[in-house]
Amino acid sequence: MDSLDDLIRNAGAAVYCLYASSENAAMRHMTRFVTHDPVTILKRPDNPPLMIVPLMEADRAQRESPAEILTRQQAGYLEIFEYEKDPWKIQAEMIRRLSEGPYLVPPDFPTALTRALEPYNTVIVDSSSGLSAHRAIKTPEEIGWITNAQRAAEAAMDRAVSMIRHADVKSGMLWYEDAPLTSDLVRYEMNKIMLAYDCTAQDTIVACGLETAMPHCTGSGVLKAHEPIVIDVFPCDNKTGYHADMTRTVSRGEPSGKVTELYETVRDALLMSENMVQEGASGAACYQAVRDFFAELGYQSDTEGFIHSLGHGVGLEIHEQPSLSGTGGDLRAGHVITLEPGLYYRDTGGVRIENLGVVEKTGFSRITNYPLEMVL
Amino acid sequence: MDSLDDLIRNAGAAVYCLYASSENAAMRHMTRFVTHDPVTILKRPDNPPLMIVPLMEADRAQRESPAEILTRQQAGYLEIFEYEKDPWKIQAEMIRRLSEGPYLVPPDFPTALTRALEPYNTVIVDSSSGLSAHRAIKTPEEIGWITNAQRAAEAAMDRAVSMIRHADVKSGMLWYEDAPLTSDLVRYEMNKIMLAYDCTAQDTIVACGLETAMPHCTGSGVLKAHEPIVIDVFPCDNKTGYHADMTRTVSRGEPSGKVTELYETVRDALLMSENMVQEGASGAACYQAVRDFFAELGYQSDTEGFIHSLGHGVGLEIHEQPSLSGTGGDLRAGHVITLEPGLYYRDTGGVRIENLGVVEKTGFSRITNYPLEMVL
C-alpha cells in the first residue's frame, strides 16, 4: 500500500490539496481537527500537513491538530481580497503562494476550486483507489476507536431487545409500561444510551412488518408481535469521529414460516461469509458466493431478494472502502468491514443481520459481540 | 431572486446536476431525501428533480421524496459497467443518457465527475450566489422547522443554566449533586434534552475560563465560579435536517471587572445589530458597524478582540448564506440569520452572545426566546 507521500510522488504532483470541513473523512484523517467550515490543507512529501484556518480557529487548531497551522491572514487572504473578490480564486491564489503545483486532489475536490487552480498548474485527480484505499487499512488505534463505538451500538441494541422482549402483547401490538411501544420510542431509548457513550447515532432503524422490505426505512408506528423487526444502528464516536455498524432482526413471538426461513437463510449466509473473509479474498467473490448461495435456495438478487451489497468498510465514514459488492476489489489485512446479507420481499418484509470485524491474514476477527437470536 | 429554473436557463444549461448524499444541503433541499450515500440528481426546467438511486433505496425514495425516481439499473448502470469500470465515467454516462447538457453544477460538485462529463458537453459552475442564495430565503414552513430546533436549543440552555445556577461552590469549583460539575456533564445533559426533541447536537460548547478565548473550543474539565462560561448549542432537527444556533455567556457569581465590561460591550453590540438588520441592509455594513463600535471602546478586531464575523445564515447548513462579514452582501426578507458578536482575549477569556431571527422588510424578527443574563 502506497503512503500518501508515494501517491503524491507517483502522480508527479508537488502537493496534495484538500478543501473540506471535518465531515470529510480525508480531511479529518489527515488533520484530526473538527470544524464545520471548510479549510484548506496542503500535504507535501516529507512534511506534515499544512492547514489554513480562519483567525478565530488558529489557537484551537494549534492545540488540537498535529498539522502545521497558518491563518488565512498569514496566507495572504486580506492582501488578495484587495484585488480579487471571487472566493474560489482567493483560495486558489493562497494555495499557489504556498505551492506552485502540480496539484493532486481527491475525486470529490470542489470543481470551482479545480477551475481556479488550473490556470496555475495541472490539477491531477487521485483515483478512488488512492488515498481512500490507504485510509481503509486501519491502525490498531483506529480499530480500538471503532470497537468503542461498537460497544455503544451493542448497549443500545441490548436496550431495544430488552424492551421488545419484555413488552406486553395486546391484540398483536406491543405495549411497554402501559403505552404502545413505537419505533420512535425504541429509537429514542437507543440513541440516549449511545449518547451516554459519547456517541451520536442518526437515522437509527427500528422498522417492523412490511416496512422492513425497505432496507433503510427508519420505521414508524407501533411495533407488532410475530412480525420481523429490523434494528440497525451505526453510531459515531464524538471524540474520534469513527463509526460502528450492526444490525439484528428480531420478532416478538414466532413470525410466519416464510420469515423464519428468510432468517435462517440470511444467518447461514452471514456465517458462510465470515468464513470466506481473509487477506487476498476478493470482495466481489464474497458477494457473488452469497448471491449464489441465495440463488440455490431460490432467492434471487433482482428487484427483490438480495438487493444490496454484502458489506462495506467502516471508519470515519459509515460506508467507505473496501466494497463487498459486484465491483469490490481484494480485501487487505487491517480492513474493518461489515458483513450484512439481507433478503427483502414486498409482501413479506425483510431480514438483515450485520456483524463488524477486521480482515486478518487468515480470517475474519469479529468485533461484534452480540448473540444471533430472532425470536424474543 | 431567480428560481432554480431561471438559474438553469440564464446559464444556458439544459440541466442542473448534483451528486451528493443528504449531508449536502442542496441535495436535501431539492429532494427532501435522507441517504448517507451519494446519489445523482438532475433538474430540468419545468420538471421535478430526477433522482437516480441504488435499487435498495427505490421504494423508500418513492415514498419519501417528491423527486422522480430511477434506479441505477433503469439508468443503464449494469449495461455501462459491461464496458466501463471507472465509477465516475459510469456516473457521467448515466447522466448523458438522460441529458446531453450543457450541465450546470454547484461549486462543490466533484472534480472527478466534472472531468468525466466534460467530454460530452460544457460543465458550467453555478456561482456561490446561485442556488445557495436561493436556498437562503426561507419559506414559512422552513422558518417553523428552524424555530422547532431553536426551542430544543433553549430547553437545553435552560438545563445548563439551571445546573450552573444551583451548583455548590467549593474552593472556586462548581459541584453538582456531590460531584464536580464538568463541561462534559453539562454537555451530556444538554444533548440528552435535545434528543428528547428529536434533535441531534454535536460539538456543543461548554467552555470555561481561558478556554473561552478560543471561540470553538468545546471545553473540558471542571467549571469554575467567577469565570466566563460560554455555552453555544446548534441542534439539527432529525426529521427535517434544519438547524438552530444560540449562545449565552454566563458566570456563577460576579466575574472580574474586565469580563463584566466585555459582557456589557458584547450585549450592547448585539442589541445594536438587531436594530440594524432589515431587508436591504448590507451584511458587510452591519459587521463593520459592530467592528467600529468595538474600536471606539478600545476593542480591536485583530489577532484578539472581535475575531470572527457578526453572523451567518442558518438552515440545512449550520453556516450558510447570507454572511455578515467583511464580504457579506445585502440582506433579504426571509433570510434566517444569527447575530453573534464576541470579544476574545488570551489572558482574560471570551464572551459571545448569539440570537437567531428572520430578516423582515422593516427589521429583525427574533426567534430566540431566552433572557440575556450573565451572573447566575
JSON list of N, CA, C and O in Angstrom, two decimals, chain A residues 137-155:
[
{"chain": "A", "resi": 137, "resn": "ILE", "atom": "N", "xyz": [-7.19, 0.86, 5.43]},
{"chain": "A", "resi": 137, "resn": "ILE", "atom": "CA", "xyz": [-6.41, -0.04, 6.29]},
{"chain": "A", "resi": 137, "resn": "ILE", "atom": "C", "xyz": [-6.19, 0.65, 7.63]},
{"chain": "A", "resi": 137, "resn": "ILE", "atom": "O", "xyz": [-5.59, 1.71, 7.70]},
{"chain": "A", "resi": 138, "resn": "LYS", "atom": "N", "xyz": [-6.72, 0.03, 8.68]},
{"chain": "A", "resi": 138, "resn": "LYS", "atom": "CA", "xyz": [-6.78, 0.68, 9.97]},
{"chain": "A", "resi": 138, "resn": "LYS", "atom": "C", "xyz": [-5.57, 0.34, 10.85]},
{"chain": "A", "resi": 138, "resn": "LYS", "atom": "O", "xyz": [-5.08, -0.79, 10.83]},
{"chain": "A", "resi": 139, "resn": "THR", "atom": "N", "xyz": [-5.15, 1.30, 11.64]},
{"chain": "A", "resi": 139, "resn": "THR", "atom": "CA", "xyz": [-4.13, 1.07, 12.67]},
{"chain": "A", "resi": 139, "resn": "THR", "atom": "C", "xyz": [-4.81, 0.42, 13.87]},
{"chain": "A", "resi": 139, "resn": "THR", "atom": "O", "xyz": [-6.03, 0.50, 14.03]},
{"chain": "A", "resi": 140, "resn": "PRO", "atom": "N", "xyz": [-4.03, -0.20, 14.75]},
{"chain": "A", "resi": 140, "resn": "PRO", "atom": "CA", "xyz": [-4.62, -0.76, 15.98]},
{"chain": "A", "resi": 140, "resn": "PRO", "atom": "C", "xyz": [-5.39, 0.31, 16.77]},
{"chain": "A", "resi": 140, "resn": "PRO", "atom": "O", "xyz": [-6.44, 0.03, 17.34]},
{"chain": "A", "resi": 141, "resn": "GLU", "atom": "N", "xyz": [-4.88, 1.54, 16.78]},
{"chain": "A", "resi": 141, "resn": "GLU", "atom": "CA", "xyz": [-5.58, 2.61, 17.49]},
{"chain": "A", "resi": 141, "resn": "GLU", "atom": "C", "xyz": [-6.95, 2.88, 16.87]},
{"chain": "A", "resi": 141, "resn": "GLU", "atom": "O", "xyz": [-7.96, 3.02, 17.58]},
{"chain": "A", "resi": 142, "resn": "GLU", "atom": "N", "xyz": [-7.01, 2.90, 15.56]},
{"chain": "A", "resi": 142, "resn": "GLU", "atom": "CA", "xyz": [-8.29, 3.12, 14.88]},
{"chain": "A", "resi": 142, "resn": "GLU", "atom": "C", "xyz": [-9.26, 1.96, 15.14]},
{"chain": "A", "resi": 142, "resn": "GLU", "atom": "O", "xyz": [-10.45, 2.16, 15.33]},
{"chain": "A", "resi": 143, "resn": "ILE", "atom": "N", "xyz": [-8.73, 0.74, 15.15]},
{"chain": "A", "resi": 143, "resn": "ILE", "atom": "CA", "xyz": [-9.58, -0.42, 15.45]},
{"chain": "A", "resi": 143, "resn": "ILE", "atom": "C", "xyz": [-10.14, -0.28, 16.87]},
{"chain": "A", "resi": 143, "resn": "ILE", "atom": "O", "xyz": [-11.31, -0.60, 17.13]},
{"chain": "A", "resi": 144, "resn": "GLY", "atom": "N", "xyz": [-9.33, 0.24, 17.78]},
{"chain": "A", "resi": 144, "resn": "GLY", "atom": "CA", "xyz": [-9.81, 0.50, 19.15]},
{"chain": "A", "resi": 144, "resn": "GLY", "atom": "C", "xyz": [-10.95, 1.51, 19.17]},
{"chain": "A", "resi": 144, "resn": "GLY", "atom": "O", "xyz": [-11.95, 1.34, 19.87]},
{"chain": "A", "resi": 145, "resn": "TRP", "atom": "N", "xyz": [-10.83, 2.56, 18.36]},
{"chain": "A", "resi": 145, "resn": "TRP", "atom": "CA", "xyz": [-11.88, 3.60, 18.31]},
{"chain": "A", "resi": 145, "resn": "TRP", "atom": "C", "xyz": [-13.18, 3.01, 17.75]},
{"chain": "A", "resi": 145, "resn": "TRP", "atom": "O", "xyz": [-14.27, 3.32, 18.23]},
{"chain": "A", "resi": 146, "resn": "ILE", "atom": "N", "xyz": [-13.04, 2.18, 16.71]},
{"chain": "A", "resi": 146, "resn": "ILE", "atom": "CA", "xyz": [-14.23, 1.55, 16.12]},
{"chain": "A", "resi": 146, "resn": "ILE", "atom": "C", "xyz": [-14.86, 0.59, 17.12]},
{"chain": "A", "resi": 146, "resn": "ILE", "atom": "O", "xyz": [-16.09, 0.53, 17.26]},
{"chain": "A", "resi": 147, "resn": "THR", "atom": "N", "xyz": [-14.03, -0.14, 17.84]},
{"chain": "A", "resi": 147, "resn": "THR", "atom": "CA", "xyz": [-14.54, -1.08, 18.85]},
{"chain": "A", "resi": 147, "resn": "THR", "atom": "C", "xyz": [-15.31, -0.33, 19.95]},
{"chain": "A", "resi": 147, "resn": "THR", "atom": "O", "xyz": [-16.36, -0.79, 20.40]},
{"chain": "A", "resi": 148, "resn": "ASN", "atom": "N", "xyz": [-14.80, 0.81, 20.38]},
{"chain": "A", "resi": 148, "resn": "ASN", "atom": "CA", "xyz": [-15.53, 1.63, 21.36]},
{"chain": "A", "resi": 148, "resn": "ASN", "atom": "C", "xyz": [-16.92, 1.97, 20.85]},
{"chain": "A", "resi": 148, "resn": "ASN", "atom": "O", "xyz": [-17.91, 1.88, 21.60]},
{"chain": "A", "resi": 149, "resn": "ALA", "atom": "N", "xyz": [-17.01, 2.41, 19.62]},
{"chain": "A", "resi": 149, "resn": "ALA", "atom": "CA", "xyz": [-18.32, 2.77, 19.05]},
{"chain": "A", "resi": 149, "resn": "ALA", "atom": "C", "xyz": [-19.21, 1.52, 18.97]},
{"chain": "A", "resi": 149, "resn": "ALA", "atom": "O", "xyz": [-20.42, 1.58, 19.19]},
{"chain": "A", "resi": 150, "resn": "GLN", "atom": "N", "xyz": [-18.59, 0.37, 18.65]},
{"chain": "A", "resi": 150, "resn": "GLN", "atom": "CA", "xyz": [-19.38, -0.86, 18.55]},
{"chain": "A", "resi": 150, "resn": "GLN", "atom": "C", "xyz": [-19.96, -1.25, 19.92]},
{"chain": "A", "resi": 150, "resn": "GLN", "atom": "O", "xyz": [-21.10, -1.72, 20.00]},
{"chain": "A", "resi": 151, "resn": "ARG", "atom": "N", "xyz": [-19.21, -1.01, 20.99]},
{"chain": "A", "resi": 151, "resn": "ARG", "atom": "CA", "xyz": [-19.75, -1.32, 22.33]},
{"chain": "A", "resi": 151, "resn": "ARG", "atom": "C", "xyz": [-20.97, -0.46, 22.63]},
{"chain": "A", "resi": 151, "resn": "ARG", "atom": "O", "xyz": [-21.92, -0.90, 23.27]},
{"chain": "A", "resi": 152, "resn": "ALA", "atom": "N", "xyz": [-20.94, 0.79, 22.18]},
{"chain": "A", "resi": 152, "resn": "ALA", "atom": "CA", "xyz": [-22.11, 1.66, 22.34]},
{"chain": "A", "resi": 152, "resn": "ALA", "atom": "C", "xyz": [-23.29, 1.09, 21.55]},
{"chain": "A", "resi": 152, "resn": "ALA", "atom": "O", "xyz": [-24.43, 1.07, 22.04]},
{"chain": "A", "resi": 153, "resn": "ALA", "atom": "N", "xyz": [-23.01, 0.62, 20.34]},
{"chain": "A", "resi": 153, "resn": "ALA", "atom": "CA", "xyz": [-24.07, 0.05, 19.50]},
{"chain": "A", "resi": 153, "resn": "ALA", "atom": "C", "xyz": [-24.69, -1.17, 20.19]},
{"chain": "A", "resi": 153, "resn": "ALA", "atom": "O", "xyz": [-25.91, -1.35, 20.18]},
{"chain": "A", "resi": 154, "resn": "GLU", "atom": "N", "xyz": [-23.84, -1.99, 20.79]},
{"chain": "A", "resi": 154, "resn": "GLU", "atom": "CA", "xyz": [-24.35, -3.21, 21.44]},
{"chain": "A", "resi": 154, "resn": "GLU", "atom": "C", "xyz": [-25.18, -2.88, 22.68]},
{"chain": "A", "resi": 154, "resn": "GLU", "atom": "O", "xyz": [-26.20, -3.53, 22.95]},
{"chain": "A", "resi": 155, "resn": "ALA", "atom": "N", "xyz": [-24.75, -1.87, 23.43]},
{"chain": "A", "resi": 155, "resn": "ALA", "atom": "CA", "xyz": [-25.54, -1.47, 24.61]},
{"chain": "A", "resi": 155, "resn": "ALA", "atom": "C", "xyz": [-26.92, -0.98, 24.17]},
{"chain": "A", "resi": 155, "resn": "ALA", "atom": "O", "xyz": [-27.94, -1.27, 24.80]}
]
